[in-house]
Amino acid sequence: MPDSNCYEILCLEYQDTALYGEAIQIIQERNLCWLRPLALLQQTQQERALPILYDLRQGSDLLCPHTLIRTALDTEVLPILAQLENLKASCATPVPEPVAHQQLQAFIRKICQAQPDAFRPMHPSS
């Protein structure tokens, strides 16, 4: 299990997509992490195209299997946070919130289908 602390930025990756979120609580006995999503970064299939960034800061928290996440590197997180703030400050039209959350749901569904054992409940030993 990765060594994570509360309020660290963590990353959950699958295929061409990465979910970045803040660790709110690590629940060791259940192998879960309470994660507050910040952004979903989706690589595009087109050559030289920039990844799509979905702002998830206004959404719901998630419980994720701790075994599927890793601590995000500062060098990957800082540019994402800067882009989120630039979206907020600029006149550019961001991806609508419902679309961003649909993408998050689709991403989580893919992970659940690909890693079903990680989502089975752990029963603490008595």
XYZ file of C-alpha atoms in Angstrom:
126
model
C 0.000 0.000 0.000
C 1.430 3.416 -0.895
C 2.513 5.591 2.007
C 0.128 8.547 1.832
C -0.794 11.299 4.204
C -3.958 13.322 4.461
C -4.057 16.359 2.193
C -1.480 14.947 -0.217
C -2.372 14.992 -3.893
C -2.848 11.467 -5.176
C -3.274 10.044 -8.647
C -5.471 7.210 -9.890
C -4.501 6.209 -13.426
C -6.033 3.943 -15.989
C -5.149 3.760 -19.676
C -5.004 7.332 -21.031
C -6.684 9.060 -18.081
C -5.504 10.237 -14.668
C -7.620 11.414 -11.754
C -5.895 13.799 -9.354
C -7.364 14.370 -5.938
C -6.618 15.342 -2.381
C -6.408 12.620 0.246
C -8.862 13.509 2.986
C -8.508 10.338 5.022
C -6.692 7.032 4.660
C -8.769 4.164 6.049
C -6.060 1.549 6.563
C -8.275 -1.197 8.012
C -10.470 -1.147 4.883
C -7.690 -0.357 2.386
C -9.556 2.766 1.245
C -8.746 6.378 0.608
C -11.285 9.156 0.932
C -10.373 11.270 -2.088
C -11.565 14.763 -2.994
C -11.285 14.978 -6.817
C -9.528 17.982 -8.286
C -9.045 17.215 -11.956
C -9.324 14.507 -14.558
C -6.651 14.625 -17.256
C -7.438 12.700 -20.422
C -4.874 12.212 -23.154
C -6.221 12.517 -26.662
C -5.561 10.098 -29.491
C -4.576 12.884 -31.874
C -0.892 13.521 -32.345
C 0.312 16.810 -30.819
C -3.081 17.480 -29.268
C -3.171 18.762 -25.713
C -4.804 16.587 -23.059
C -8.334 17.487 -21.991
C -8.544 18.831 -18.453
C -11.792 18.425 -16.526
C -12.289 20.536 -13.406
C -13.796 18.367 -10.658
C -13.309 20.694 -7.692
C -17.053 21.208 -7.187
C -17.938 17.528 -7.190
C -18.448 14.785 -4.663
C -15.732 12.949 -2.799
C -14.876 9.333 -3.595
C -13.772 6.274 -1.693
C -11.049 4.575 -3.710
C -9.043 1.427 -3.110
C -5.740 2.621 -1.727
C -3.856 -0.004 -3.729
C -4.802 1.680 -7.030
C -3.518 5.146 -6.191
C -0.093 6.686 -6.001
C 1.298 9.903 -4.626
C 1.380 12.478 -7.407
C 4.620 14.270 -8.163
C 4.806 18.023 -7.658
C 6.058 18.414 -11.225
C 2.857 16.880 -12.596
C 0.408 18.480 -10.148
C 1.570 22.108 -10.178
C 0.931 22.636 -13.916
C -2.534 21.061 -13.555
C -3.446 23.313 -10.630
C -2.172 26.337 -12.568
C -4.296 25.339 -15.581
C -7.374 25.005 -13.365
C -6.819 28.492 -11.971
C -6.192 29.879 -15.466
C -9.481 28.372 -16.646
C -11.239 30.050 -13.769
C -9.599 33.442 -14.421
C -9.730 33.452 -18.220
C -12.610 34.087 -20.537
C -12.185 30.638 -22.055
C -15.216 28.426 -21.840
C -14.429 25.501 -19.527
C -15.891 22.051 -20.006
C -19.377 22.195 -18.439
C -19.541 20.673 -14.954
C -22.062 17.937 -15.896
C -19.784 16.793 -18.732
C -16.774 16.702 -16.408
C -18.672 14.567 -13.902
C -19.918 12.242 -16.649
C -16.292 11.721 -17.680
C -15.366 10.974 -14.070
C -18.184 8.431 -13.769
C -17.116 6.748 -17.014
C -13.497 6.645 -15.799
C -14.454 5.080 -12.442
C -16.704 2.561 -14.213
C -13.790 1.475 -16.440
C -11.530 0.994 -13.427
C -14.211 -1.001 -11.578
C -14.586 -3.289 -14.583
C -10.836 -3.668 -15.092
C -9.939 -4.130 -11.401
C -12.993 -5.750 -9.742
C -10.933 -7.385 -6.961
C -9.727 -3.979 -5.763
C -13.325 -2.938 -5.139
C -14.369 -5.987 -3.132
C -14.865 -5.112 0.533
C -12.095 -6.067 2.894
C -13.184 -7.648 6.124
C -10.947 -6.689 9.042
C -9.730 -9.625 11.070
C -11.277 -9.906 14.493
